[in-house]
Structure formats: structure tokens, C-alpha cells
Short mmCIF file of C-alpha atoms in Angstrom, two decimals:
data_model
loop_
_atom_site.label_atom_id
_atom_site.label_comp_id
_atom_site.label_asym_id
_atom_site.label_seq_id
_atom_site.Cartn_x
_atom_site.Cartn_y
_atom_site.Cartn_z
CA MET W 210 -259.81 -73.61 228.07
CA SER W 211 -256.50 -74.16 227.51
CA TRP W 212 -254.94 -75.62 224.92
CA GLU W 213 -252.11 -78.56 224.66
CA THR W 214 -249.31 -78.77 221.89
CA VAL W 215 -247.84 -82.14 220.27
CA ILE W 216 -245.18 -81.97 217.90
CA GLY W 217 -243.08 -84.46 216.90
CA LEU W 218 -240.46 -84.04 214.36
CA GLU W 219 -238.96 -85.88 211.03
CA VAL W 220 -234.64 -84.71 210.79
CA HIS W 221 -233.08 -85.27 207.78
CA VAL W 222 -229.57 -85.16 208.09
CA GLN W 223 -226.92 -85.68 205.81
CA LEU W 224 -224.15 -88.11 205.82
CA ALA W 225 -220.17 -87.47 205.71
CA THR W 226 -219.27 -89.22 203.54
CA ALA W 227 -217.44 -88.54 200.30
CA SER W 228 -219.79 -90.52 197.55
CA LYS W 229 -223.13 -91.21 197.24
CA LEU W 230 -225.84 -94.06 198.59
CA PHE W 231 -225.69 -95.92 195.16
CA SER W 232 -222.94 -94.52 192.50
CA ALA W 233 -219.57 -93.10 192.81
CA SER W 234 -220.35 -89.59 191.63
CA SER W 235 -219.00 -86.98 194.67
CA THR W 236 -220.58 -85.47 197.56
CA ARG W 237 -218.68 -82.42 197.69
CA THR W 238 -220.11 -79.57 197.47
CA GLY W 239 -220.00 -76.37 195.66
CA ASP W 240 -218.58 -77.99 192.38
CA GLU W 241 -220.44 -76.79 189.06
CA PRO W 242 -223.63 -77.39 189.01
CA ASN W 243 -224.24 -80.89 187.25
CA SER W 244 -221.22 -82.05 187.31
CA ASN W 245 -221.32 -84.19 190.36
CA ALA W 246 -224.62 -86.69 189.02
CA SER W 247 -223.87 -89.45 186.66
CA LEU W 248 -226.01 -91.71 184.95
CA ILE W 249 -226.72 -93.75 188.16
CA ASP W 250 -227.26 -90.81 189.82
CA LEU W 251 -230.21 -90.26 186.84
CA ALA W 252 -230.95 -93.81 186.92
CA MET W 253 -230.21 -94.12 183.56
CA PRO W 254 -231.69 -97.55 181.48
CA GLY W 255 -229.17 -100.26 182.61
CA THR W 256 -227.44 -98.89 185.70
CA LEU W 257 -227.88 -100.44 188.84
CA PRO W 258 -227.33 -99.22 191.90
CA VAL W 259 -224.30 -100.24 194.63
CA VAL W 260 -224.95 -99.47 197.84
CA ASN W 261 -222.42 -96.94 200.37
CA ARG W 262 -220.83 -99.89 202.85
CA GLU W 263 -219.28 -96.15 204.89
CA ALA W 264 -223.32 -94.82 204.63
CA ILE W 265 -224.48 -97.71 206.50
CA ARG W 266 -222.08 -97.98 209.64
CA HIS W 267 -223.07 -93.96 210.37
CA ALA W 268 -226.75 -94.80 210.54
CA ILE W 269 -225.66 -97.41 212.35
CA ARG W 270 -223.23 -95.00 214.97
CA PHE W 271 -226.19 -92.65 215.30
CA GLY W 272 -228.68 -95.95 216.08
CA LEU W 273 -225.90 -96.83 219.10
CA ALA W 274 -225.50 -93.51 220.35
CA ILE W 275 -229.13 -93.32 221.01
CA ASP W 276 -229.43 -96.84 222.09
CA ALA W 277 -231.45 -97.76 219.86
CA GLU W 278 -232.17 -101.28 217.89
CA ILE W 279 -229.94 -101.61 215.01
CA GLY W 280 -231.60 -103.65 212.14
CA ARG W 281 -230.03 -106.64 211.73
CA ARG W 282 -231.82 -107.18 208.03
CA SER W 283 -233.10 -103.69 206.80
CA VAL W 284 -234.28 -103.13 202.96
CA PHE W 285 -235.34 -100.29 200.83
CA GLU W 286 -237.69 -99.79 199.14
CA ARG W 287 -239.02 -97.01 196.53
CA LYS W 288 -240.93 -93.95 197.27
CA ASN W 289 -243.09 -92.84 194.03
CA TYR W 290 -243.43 -89.31 193.57
CA PHE W 291 -242.77 -86.35 190.67
CA TYR W 292 -240.68 -83.56 191.20
CA PRO W 293 -238.45 -81.74 189.00
CA ASP W 294 -235.22 -81.75 190.82
CA LEU W 295 -235.99 -85.79 191.38
CA PRO W 296 -234.63 -87.57 188.01
CA LYS W 297 -235.77 -91.05 188.78
CA GLY W 298 -239.77 -90.09 189.45
CA TYR W 299 -238.59 -92.36 192.46
CA GLN W 300 -236.51 -91.57 196.00
CA THR W 301 -235.10 -95.16 196.80
CA THR W 302 -235.55 -94.97 200.86
CA GLN W 303 -236.58 -97.28 204.15
CA LEU W 304 -240.13 -98.05 205.08
CA ALA W 305 -241.19 -101.63 206.83
CA GLU W 306 -237.31 -102.74 207.89
CA PRO W 307 -235.20 -99.89 209.08
CA ILE W 308 -231.45 -99.67 209.29
CA VAL W 309 -231.90 -98.22 212.98
CA GLY W 310 -235.26 -99.05 215.57
CA ALA W 311 -236.86 -97.85 218.21
CA GLY W 312 -234.42 -95.47 220.75
CA VAL W 313 -234.42 -92.33 222.75
CA VAL W 314 -232.94 -88.52 223.83
CA GLU W 315 -232.07 -87.52 226.88
CA LEU W 316 -233.03 -84.19 226.47
CA GLN W 317 -231.63 -81.07 229.71
CA LEU W 318 -233.85 -78.17 229.27
CA GLU W 319 -233.36 -74.52 230.20
CA ASP W 320 -234.86 -74.69 233.46
CA GLY W 321 -233.03 -77.23 234.35
CA THR W 322 -236.26 -80.20 234.64
CA ARG W 323 -235.06 -83.94 231.75
CA LYS W 324 -236.77 -84.85 229.20
CA SER W 325 -236.83 -88.06 227.52
CA VAL W 326 -237.90 -87.90 223.41
CA ARG W 327 -238.15 -91.06 221.64
CA ILE W 328 -236.92 -92.32 218.48
CA HIS W 329 -239.14 -94.24 216.57
CA HIS W 330 -237.19 -94.68 213.77
CA ALA W 331 -233.86 -93.44 211.81
CA HIS W 332 -233.73 -94.42 207.82
CA LEU W 333 -231.68 -94.51 205.17
CA GLU W 334 -232.54 -92.41 201.88
CA GLU W 335 -230.71 -90.80 198.90
CA ASP W 336 -231.60 -86.61 198.45
CA ALA W 337 -232.82 -84.91 196.08
CA GLY W 338 -231.14 -82.49 193.44
CA LYS W 339 -232.15 -78.50 193.91
CA SER W 340 -234.15 -76.30 192.27
CA LEU W 341 -232.92 -73.25 191.43
CA HIS W 342 -235.79 -69.97 190.95
CA GLU W 343 -232.76 -66.99 191.29
CA ALA W 344 -231.06 -65.48 188.08
CA PHE W 345 -232.89 -67.60 185.34
CA SER W 346 -235.41 -66.27 182.61
CA ASP W 347 -235.94 -66.93 178.72
CA ASP W 348 -235.28 -65.27 175.72
CA MET W 349 -238.94 -63.53 176.87
CA GLY W 350 -238.24 -62.53 180.13
CA ARG W 351 -240.40 -64.97 181.87
CA ALA W 352 -239.02 -66.42 184.84
CA MET W 353 -237.33 -70.04 184.55
CA THR W 354 -236.20 -72.79 187.00
CA GLY W 355 -232.66 -74.46 187.03
CA ILE W 356 -231.48 -78.30 188.48
CA ASP W 357 -228.45 -78.81 189.85
CA LEU W 358 -228.27 -82.61 190.27
CA ASN W 359 -225.25 -82.12 192.39
CA ARG W 360 -226.50 -83.72 195.81
CA ALA W 361 -229.19 -85.92 194.15
CA GLY W 362 -228.47 -89.72 195.75
CA THR W 363 -226.74 -87.72 198.58
CA PRO W 364 -226.57 -90.36 201.51
CA LEU W 365 -229.06 -89.48 204.22
CA ILE W 366 -230.45 -90.48 207.38
CA GLU W 367 -234.03 -89.74 208.55
CA ILE W 368 -234.81 -89.09 212.00
CA VAL W 369 -238.26 -89.44 213.05
CA SER W 370 -239.18 -89.04 216.67
CA GLU W 371 -242.60 -90.12 218.41
CA PRO W 372 -245.19 -86.85 219.29
CA ASP W 373 -243.18 -86.32 222.41
CA MET W 374 -242.49 -82.38 222.68
CA SER W 375 -245.26 -80.15 223.26
CA ASN W 376 -243.88 -76.67 223.22
CA ALA W 377 -241.09 -74.74 220.44
CA GLU W 378 -238.49 -74.98 223.37
CA GLU W 379 -238.07 -78.77 223.37
CA ALA W 380 -238.59 -79.14 220.11
CA VAL W 381 -235.30 -76.70 219.93
CA ALA W 382 -233.52 -79.00 222.58
CA PHE W 383 -234.15 -81.41 220.76
CA ALA W 384 -233.23 -80.17 217.68
CA ARG W 385 -229.94 -79.54 219.55
CA LYS W 386 -229.49 -82.79 221.00
CA LEU W 387 -229.18 -84.59 217.63
CA HIS W 388 -226.62 -82.10 215.99
CA ALA W 389 -224.39 -82.03 218.74
CA ILE W 390 -224.61 -86.47 218.88
CA VAL W 391 -224.66 -86.45 214.52
CA THR W 392 -221.67 -83.75 215.12
CA SER W 393 -219.76 -85.24 217.34
CA LEU W 394 -220.03 -88.83 216.34
CA GLY W 395 -218.49 -87.17 213.10
CA ILE W 396 -221.35 -88.66 210.18
CA SER W 397 -222.15 -84.85 209.15
CA ASP W 398 -221.23 -81.41 209.78
CA GLY W 399 -224.71 -80.80 210.68
CA ASP W 400 -224.16 -77.44 208.48
CA MET W 401 -227.84 -75.78 208.34
CA SER W 402 -226.70 -73.12 206.14
CA GLN W 403 -225.67 -75.64 203.31
CA GLY W 404 -229.67 -77.34 203.98
CA ASN W 405 -226.88 -80.51 205.51
CA MET W 406 -229.46 -80.89 208.67
CA ARG W 407 -232.98 -79.69 208.29
CA PHE W 408 -236.69 -80.33 210.24
CA ASP W 409 -239.46 -81.57 208.97
CA VAL W 410 -242.29 -80.38 211.70
CA ASN W 411 -245.16 -81.93 212.61
CA ILE W 412 -247.77 -79.99 214.53
CA SER W 413 -250.77 -80.46 216.01
CA VAL W 414 -253.79 -78.94 219.22
CA ARG W 415 -256.17 -80.50 221.58
CA ARG W 416 -257.79 -79.97 224.57
CA PRO W 417 -256.38 -81.88 227.47
CA GLY W 418 -257.08 -85.12 227.65
CA GLU W 419 -259.11 -85.36 223.63
CA PRO W 420 -257.74 -86.90 221.24
CA LEU W 421 -254.65 -85.68 219.84
CA GLY W 422 -255.74 -82.97 216.49
CA THR W 423 -255.15 -82.86 213.07
CA ARG W 424 -251.52 -82.21 212.46
CA THR W 425 -249.80 -80.20 209.93
CA GLU W 426 -246.09 -80.52 208.56
CA THR W 427 -243.92 -77.55 208.19
CA LYS W 428 -240.78 -78.60 205.89
CA ASN W 429 -237.64 -77.66 205.53
CA LEU W 430 -236.30 -75.57 208.36
CA ASN W 431 -232.72 -74.85 208.23
CA SER W 432 -232.45 -73.39 211.90
CA PHE W 433 -233.07 -73.33 215.58
CA ARG W 434 -234.33 -69.95 215.24
CA PHE W 435 -236.69 -70.38 212.77
CA MET W 436 -238.39 -73.55 214.10
CA GLU W 437 -238.60 -72.07 217.41
CA LYS W 438 -240.83 -68.62 215.36
CA ALA W 439 -242.26 -71.07 212.57
CA ILE W 440 -244.12 -73.87 215.41
CA LYS W 441 -244.97 -70.72 217.70
CA LEU W 442 -246.90 -68.98 214.44
CA GLU W 443 -248.12 -72.66 213.73
CA VAL W 444 -249.91 -73.46 216.90
CA GLU W 445 -251.42 -69.63 217.08
CA ARG W 446 -252.94 -70.17 213.86
CA GLN W 447 -254.35 -73.79 214.66
CA ILE W 448 -255.61 -72.52 218.21
CA ASP W 449 -257.14 -69.78 215.70
CA VAL W 450 -259.10 -71.65 213.14
CA LEU W 451 -260.44 -74.12 215.95
CA GLU W 452 -261.63 -70.82 218.47
CA ASP W 453 -263.13 -69.23 215.15
CA GLY W 454 -265.26 -72.74 214.43
CA GLY W 455 -263.05 -74.00 212.36
CA GLU W 456 -261.37 -77.06 211.25
CA VAL W 457 -257.52 -78.01 210.92
CA VAL W 458 -256.30 -79.16 207.19
CA GLN W 459 -253.54 -81.99 207.13
CA GLU W 460 -251.19 -80.22 204.73
CA THR W 461 -248.02 -79.86 204.44
CA ARG W 462 -246.41 -75.90 205.09
CA LEU W 463 -243.13 -73.72 205.05
CA TYR W 464 -241.83 -71.23 206.86
CA ASN W 465 -240.22 -67.86 205.23
CA GLY W 466 -238.48 -66.20 207.84
CA ASP W 467 -237.48 -63.63 206.56
CA THR W 468 -240.90 -61.92 206.75
CA ASN W 469 -242.11 -64.87 210.04
CA THR W 470 -245.13 -65.74 207.43
CA ALA W 471 -245.87 -69.07 206.51
CA ARG W 472 -248.04 -70.77 203.50
CA ALA W 473 -249.58 -74.10 202.74
CA MET W 474 -247.92 -75.81 200.10
CA ARG W 475 -250.07 -78.75 200.01
CA SER W 476 -251.99 -81.51 201.01
CA LYS W 477 -250.79 -83.68 202.92
CA GLU W 478 -250.25 -87.24 201.28
CA ASP W 479 -250.40 -90.22 203.20
CA ALA W 480 -247.84 -93.83 203.20
CA ASN W 481 -250.28 -95.35 200.44
CA ASP W 482 -249.88 -92.18 197.81
CA TYR W 483 -246.83 -92.70 197.58
CA ARG W 484 -246.92 -96.50 196.67
CA TYR W 485 -244.40 -97.58 198.47
CA PHE W 486 -242.43 -101.46 197.14
CA PRO W 487 -239.28 -103.39 197.70
CA CYS W 488 -236.28 -101.81 195.21
CA PRO W 489 -235.83 -104.84 192.28
CA ASP W 490 -232.33 -103.83 192.33
CA LEU W 491 -231.18 -104.20 196.28
CA LEU W 492 -230.72 -107.07 198.48
CA PRO W 493 -231.21 -106.90 201.68
CA VAL W 494 -229.38 -104.95 203.84
CA LEU W 495 -227.73 -107.75 206.37
CA VAL W 496 -225.12 -106.97 209.20
CA SER W 497 -223.01 -108.92 211.22
CA GLU W 498 -223.30 -108.78 216.05
CA GLU W 499 -219.18 -108.55 215.17
CA GLU W 500 -220.27 -105.05 212.99
CA ILE W 501 -222.22 -103.92 215.66
CA ASN W 502 -219.66 -104.95 217.95
CA GLU W 503 -216.73 -103.32 216.39
CA LEU W 504 -218.91 -99.93 216.01
CA ARG W 505 -219.86 -99.72 219.36
CA ASP W 506 -216.70 -99.99 220.83
CA ALA W 507 -215.22 -97.09 218.39
CA LEU W 508 -217.98 -94.78 219.44
CA PRO W 509 -216.10 -90.99 219.99
CA GLU W 510 -217.08 -89.02 223.23
CA LEU W 511 -220.28 -88.29 222.86
CA PRO W 512 -222.09 -85.19 224.58
CA ASP W 513 -223.59 -86.27 227.66
CA ALA W 514 -220.17 -88.20 228.42
CA ARG W 515 -218.95 -84.78 227.09
CA LYS W 516 -220.23 -82.88 229.90
CA ALA W 517 -219.67 -85.10 232.97
CA ARG W 518 -216.02 -84.80 231.84
CA PHE W 519 -216.38 -80.79 232.15
CA VAL W 520 -218.30 -81.14 235.19
CA GLU W 521 -215.85 -83.00 237.11
CA ALA W 522 -212.27 -82.27 235.43
CA TYR W 523 -212.87 -78.24 234.73
CA ALA W 524 -214.92 -77.69 238.24
CA LEU W 525 -217.61 -76.50 236.43
CA SER W 526 -221.76 -75.52 236.56
CA GLU W 527 -223.67 -77.92 234.82
CA TYR W 528 -224.65 -74.99 233.16
CA ASP W 529 -222.10 -74.45 231.83
CA ALA W 530 -220.85 -77.48 230.47
CA ASP W 531 -223.76 -78.64 229.07
CA LEU W 532 -223.68 -75.18 226.62
CA LEU W 533 -219.54 -75.77 226.30
CA SER W 534 -219.91 -79.20 225.52
CA ALA W 535 -223.52 -79.40 223.62
CA ASP W 536 -220.95 -78.95 220.09
CA LEU W 537 -217.20 -80.70 219.34
CA ALA W 538 -216.33 -77.14 217.51
CA THR W 539 -217.68 -75.10 221.18
CA ALA W 540 -215.87 -78.24 223.36
CA ALA W 541 -212.56 -78.09 221.51
CA TYR W 542 -211.98 -74.37 221.24
CA PHE W 543 -212.70 -74.21 224.69
CA GLU W 544 -210.38 -77.53 225.77
CA ALA W 545 -207.27 -75.44 223.98
CA ALA W 546 -208.20 -71.99 225.69
CA ALA W 547 -208.37 -73.08 229.01
CA LYS W 548 -205.28 -75.46 228.96
CA GLN W 549 -203.31 -72.07 227.61
CA GLY W 550 -204.79 -69.81 229.52
CA SER W 551 -204.29 -72.29 232.67
CA ASP W 552 -207.77 -71.16 234.02
CA ALA W 553 -210.60 -73.56 232.77
CA LYS W 554 -213.64 -71.10 234.71
CA LEU W 555 -212.11 -67.90 233.07
CA ALA W 556 -211.63 -69.85 229.63
CA ALA W 557 -215.48 -70.82 230.12
CA ASN W 558 -216.72 -67.12 230.49
CA TRP W 559 -214.61 -65.95 228.01
CA VAL W 560 -216.04 -68.44 225.27
CA MET W 561 -219.67 -68.14 226.48
CA GLY W 562 -219.94 -64.35 226.99
CA GLU W 563 -217.47 -61.88 224.47
CA LEU W 564 -216.25 -65.05 221.77
CA THR W 565 -220.01 -66.17 221.99
CA ALA W 566 -221.10 -62.73 221.25
CA ARG W 567 -218.87 -62.21 218.85
CA LEU W 568 -219.98 -64.81 216.78
CA ASN W 569 -223.29 -64.81 217.02
CA ALA W 570 -222.74 -60.17 215.54
CA ASP W 571 -220.20 -61.47 212.89
CA ASP W 572 -222.90 -65.02 211.94
CA ILE W 573 -219.83 -67.11 212.20
CA GLY W 574 -219.16 -70.71 212.98
CA ILE W 575 -216.64 -70.66 216.37
CA ALA W 576 -214.30 -72.68 213.16
CA ARG W 577 -213.85 -69.20 211.27
CA SER W 578 -213.42 -67.50 214.41
CA PRO W 579 -211.07 -64.24 213.99
CA VAL W 580 -209.54 -65.17 217.39
CA SER W 581 -208.09 -68.32 217.34
CA ALA W 582 -207.86 -70.55 220.69
CA GLU W 583 -204.01 -70.77 221.77
CA HIS W 584 -204.61 -66.60 221.60
CA LEU W 585 -207.33 -66.62 223.76
CA GLY W 586 -205.48 -69.15 226.09
CA GLU W 587 -202.67 -66.40 226.05
CA LEU W 588 -204.84 -63.22 226.73
CA ILE W 589 -206.33 -65.06 229.52
CA LEU W 590 -202.82 -65.56 231.27
CA ARG W 591 -201.85 -61.94 230.67
CA ILE W 592 -205.42 -61.56 232.94
CA LYS W 593 -203.50 -63.71 235.54
CA ASP W 594 -200.05 -62.87 235.71
CA GLY W 595 -201.46 -58.86 235.95
CA THR W 596 -199.60 -58.17 233.13
CA ILE W 597 -203.27 -55.95 231.29
CA SER W 598 -207.15 -56.16 233.58
CA SER W 599 -210.07 -57.68 232.76
CA LYS W 600 -211.69 -54.22 231.01
CA ILE W 601 -207.30 -53.00 228.71
CA ALA W 602 -208.55 -57.42 227.83
CA LYS W 603 -210.90 -56.41 225.74
CA GLN W 604 -209.64 -54.11 224.12
CA VAL W 605 -206.84 -56.72 223.16
CA PHE W 606 -209.60 -59.06 222.07
CA ASP W 607 -211.29 -56.41 219.72
CA ALA W 608 -208.06 -55.68 217.64
CA CYS W 609 -207.24 -59.48 217.83
CA TRP W 610 -210.54 -60.04 216.01
CA ALA W 611 -209.27 -57.43 214.00
CA GLY W 612 -206.80 -58.94 212.34
CA GLU W 613 -203.88 -57.22 214.61
CA GLY W 614 -201.67 -59.76 215.99
CA SER W 615 -201.64 -61.86 219.02
CA PRO W 616 -202.55 -60.91 222.15
CA ASP W 617 -198.91 -60.24 223.69
CA GLN W 618 -197.80 -58.35 219.78
CA ILE W 619 -200.54 -56.44 220.57
CA ILE W 620 -200.11 -55.42 224.69
CA GLU W 621 -196.55 -54.87 223.74
CA SER W 622 -197.00 -52.31 220.82
CA LYS W 623 -200.21 -50.88 221.67
CA GLY W 624 -198.83 -49.87 225.14
CA LEU W 625 -201.89 -51.87 227.23
CA LYS W 626 -199.49 -52.67 229.93
CA GLN W 627 -200.95 -52.71 233.57
CA MET W 628 -199.30 -50.18 235.88
CA SER W 629 -198.59 -52.33 239.15
CA ASP W 630 -195.25 -49.04 240.00
CA THR W 631 -196.39 -48.91 243.53
CA GLY W 632 -194.57 -45.70 243.43
CA GLU W 633 -195.85 -44.36 240.49
CA LEU W 634 -199.55 -45.26 242.01
CA GLU W 635 -199.20 -43.25 244.87
CA LYS W 636 -198.34 -40.58 243.37
CA ILE W 637 -201.38 -40.12 241.12
CA VAL W 638 -204.29 -41.62 244.09
CA ASP W 639 -202.67 -38.76 246.32
CA ASP W 640 -203.48 -36.02 243.75
CA ILE W 641 -206.51 -37.55 242.80
CA ILE W 642 -207.43 -36.74 246.66
CA ALA W 643 -206.17 -33.20 247.21
CA ASN W 644 -208.66 -32.06 244.07
CA HIS W 645 -211.66 -33.70 245.12
CA PRO W 646 -211.76 -32.25 249.20
CA ALA W 647 -215.95 -32.12 248.84
CA GLN W 648 -216.04 -36.68 247.73
CA VAL W 649 -212.88 -37.04 250.42
CA GLU W 650 -215.34 -35.46 253.37
CA ASP W 651 -218.49 -37.35 252.36
CA TYR W 652 -216.11 -40.69 251.81
CA ARG W 653 -215.00 -39.81 255.59
CA GLY W 654 -218.43 -38.91 256.94
CA SER W 655 -219.93 -42.07 255.61
CA ASP W 656 -220.24 -45.51 257.15
CA ASP W 657 -218.37 -48.63 256.06
CA ALA W 658 -221.49 -49.63 253.41
CA LYS W 659 -221.94 -46.00 251.93
CA ARG W 660 -217.89 -45.98 252.05
CA LYS W 661 -218.04 -49.34 249.68
CA LYS W 662 -219.82 -47.76 247.01
CA LYS W 663 -218.41 -43.89 247.22
CA ILE W 664 -214.73 -45.79 247.15
CA GLY W 665 -216.29 -46.59 242.89
CA PHE W 666 -215.67 -42.58 242.42
CA PHE W 667 -212.23 -42.22 242.90
CA VAL W 668 -211.35 -45.61 241.25
CA GLY W 669 -213.17 -44.09 237.99
CA GLN W 670 -210.80 -40.91 238.58
CA ALA W 671 -207.55 -43.48 238.36
CA MET W 672 -208.47 -45.28 236.19
CA LYS W 673 -208.89 -41.94 234.51
CA ALA W 674 -205.67 -40.57 234.99
CA THR W 675 -204.65 -44.74 233.77
CA GLN W 676 -206.46 -44.82 230.74
CA GLY W 677 -207.86 -47.75 232.63
CA LYS W 678 -203.79 -49.14 232.80
CA ALA W 679 -203.58 -49.39 237.03
CA ASN W 680 -203.81 -52.73 238.58
CA PRO W 681 -207.30 -53.04 239.89
CA GLN W 682 -206.46 -54.35 243.40
CA GLN W 683 -203.27 -52.21 243.81
CA LEU W 684 -205.52 -48.95 243.65
CA ASN W 685 -208.01 -50.44 245.85
CA GLN W 686 -206.20 -50.94 248.17
CA LEU W 687 -203.75 -47.84 248.39
CA LEU W 688 -207.85 -45.51 248.13
CA GLN W 689 -208.41 -47.31 251.51
CA GLN W 690 -205.18 -47.18 253.14
CA LYS W 691 -205.01 -43.52 252.29
CA LEU W 692 -208.56 -42.20 252.46
CA ASN W 693 -209.20 -44.02 255.69
CA GLY W 694 -205.88 -42.93 257.14
#
């Protein structure tokens, strides 16, 4: 009998505010440890928190973007548990009355099918600090842990989905869509390498038609690739346990992306284990209809609308438009390159092909691309006006990536302009035909279908003779005239 997988996600999104959720401390990253932790962040006696209004507005923006219910009244509560980098001994969060209620996120999967994933709610909460386990030891050489509280109190929204996903691919598509939404809104930079977007994945398996199985939670996944691997690993583990006659234990698990292994961290707590109660230091947050309408009217272009515009304005396919519109930085890069190069389709092909391959190989984001959108557009112009061939364009791109200058500067300095002089090309073609009589005889003795394949030999010889600089169209025309004449 087959197994069904049931997946739900809890997504932590660090909000792009200048100060923390309940204090004026900076949310800036990269500063000296514990330099951005105030007495309020440490919950020192006599201190009182004050809610960051912009964090409230960011959460509402997200709710509006997914057409969710907005909590006109939301309440902060204390979630009590001990952790070394949680100085208060509790986390200020929301439970019974969150700022964002039920909503829905629409997905388009790789096979073209569409799927709706329901959002149960999204609530505001403060982040914990960081435990640093490397490079610390006592005088005896024993390992120690350092605590950096700079992150403590940073505002988050935790987005909780319904268990509507049935495989790793759907979960990754959902995570990518959330990333596209929050970055398009500007409420988070979505930088997973810095933990600014993290995923907790709840997974269970069952036989078709049976009740939901016991779920496990794999915490703190910080890349789409790791999430996909962790889900597949856990699904396989649970099926093996059940088919061997065992029982899946409700627990929290950790995944190691370097080794593609996972381990149990602790037994999974229920809500009552945290002894939630309303925070006595914070009043309920009330949001007016006027403020909600103001925020709705000011929403930026969202991924679905941007995709539709790309299809309409640039005549792109649904697939290409989906890839180029999902990430705000990629969308902006593509549009700048398309405008500069006056060819959207060619710009799309270069962004999705050569550029993406190089970014992935060097493990950098498009914002750090050594080849700017303007330079890619300039390269596209030189392909279009016949200055260089597509083959030479890749050489120019490589040199531009290496920081050797703009495409025009590289073409000029390296002498890469395409050879378009008819007289010069004709002489080269005549020499190739004269030096390869057997191939010429074979070509002329073939039917039209075979000639199309055999002419490639002569094209290759001409390109070799011109170091790839021959104009391909002119070259093909000349070869056909000479060989068929």
C-alpha cells in the first residue's frame, strides 16, 4: 500500500525595522556581540516594553498581500521556556488573538498545475539571541558557549500554514512564494544565510484515507535546498519506522545540511507546556479601518501581478515570467537589462541562463553580480547589431564577470568585433572549399536533408579560421551559394 505525506510549515520572517519590537535598540547585524542589547531586551526589573508601530504595519502589509483577515484587536502573550539565549525566560509573542488571521497563498507548480495553501494565521513575536559554540573554551581547554544578544528582541512574524502540502516540491514552492511576497513588500530582506527567514517543517505520513499520523517538527531550515532534502529524509525515516512495526514519536528534530542527516533534539511540547498568559506589560493592539485602508492602498506590486505584467508587456511565456518575477531583485535586474538591450526575450534568456549559472556557481545573489544589468543590456545590444556573435558574447560576458571592463571596452581591447566584410569572408570560404574537395563532393552528392547537417563541417572550419568572429548569417549564405552553385 502507498503512503501519503502531510506537510505544514511555520515560517519565521525577520522584519526590516530599524529598531526592535519592544525597545529602541538597533536591529543592525554584524556589530560587536551584545552591543545592541538594551536593558529592555534583557527584561531588567523596572523596564517596560513599547510596541514598535512599524512592525505592526509590516505584519498588516503581509496579511493584506495574502487577502487574510486582519486582527483589529491583537494581544501579546508570554511564552515561557528556558533557553540560554532567551534572557527573559519567556518570549513575548501572540497566540489567541494574532495580528493576521486566515488567508491563502496561490502556487504554480513546476508541472504547471496550481495549488492553494491555506494560512492559519501569522503572529508577531520577538526573536531570541544566538548561542555561539565555536572558538570558545576555558583555561582547561573545555568547550564553552558564547551568548550574543544583539538579535534578542528583533521583530518577527511567524506564518503558520495549514497542513495542505503533500510533498517536498510543494513545500519548497510555498516557501519560495512567501519569500517573493515578503521581499516584494519590503518588510524583510529574506536573507536566509543570516537567518532572516527560517522554516520549521511539520511532517507526518499515513495510509490513504486514514487519520493524520504523528507529526515531527524539523526546525530552523535556512535554505530551500536543505528544506527539500530534510523533508525527503524525514518522510523516508517515518515510513521505515512504521513499516518495521514501530511508532513515530512526536518530537523536534534538527537537520544537518552538510551531512544530509537529522537527529532528534527533544520531545515536542504542546501549547500548555509553555504556560501562555497575556503579557501584563502590554495593552492590546487596536488597528483602525482607516490605517488598514491606507496600507492596502500603498501596497507595492506583488509577485502575481508582476508575473502577469511580464507576460503582457514583454511577451514572455508563463514559465519564464514566473521565474523572472518571483524575486524582486531578479525582476528589477531583468527589466533594466531588457530596457538597455531593447530585447526582452534575449534579456530573459541571458538572465535565466548564463547569469543564473554563474551566480549559482559562485554562490552569490543577483544583487552582488559582477555583471550589472546595464552591462548585460549593452552586451545584448552588441549581439543584436551584429558587432559580436552569440559565441563571442559568452567570452565578453566572462571577461566582464572578471572585472575587465564594460562589454564595449572588452570588445574593443580584445579585438572581438564580428567579421562582416563580405570580400574577406568570401576569400576564406573559397580557401576552405578548395582545401576540402572530398567533403565538397560528399556534400554535393547528398539530398537536401543531409546537406543541412553536412554544411556544419564547413561552418566549423570557417569559424576556426576566423577565431569565431565570422558573422554566422553571412557565412551560411556564402557557403550555400558556393557549395550549391
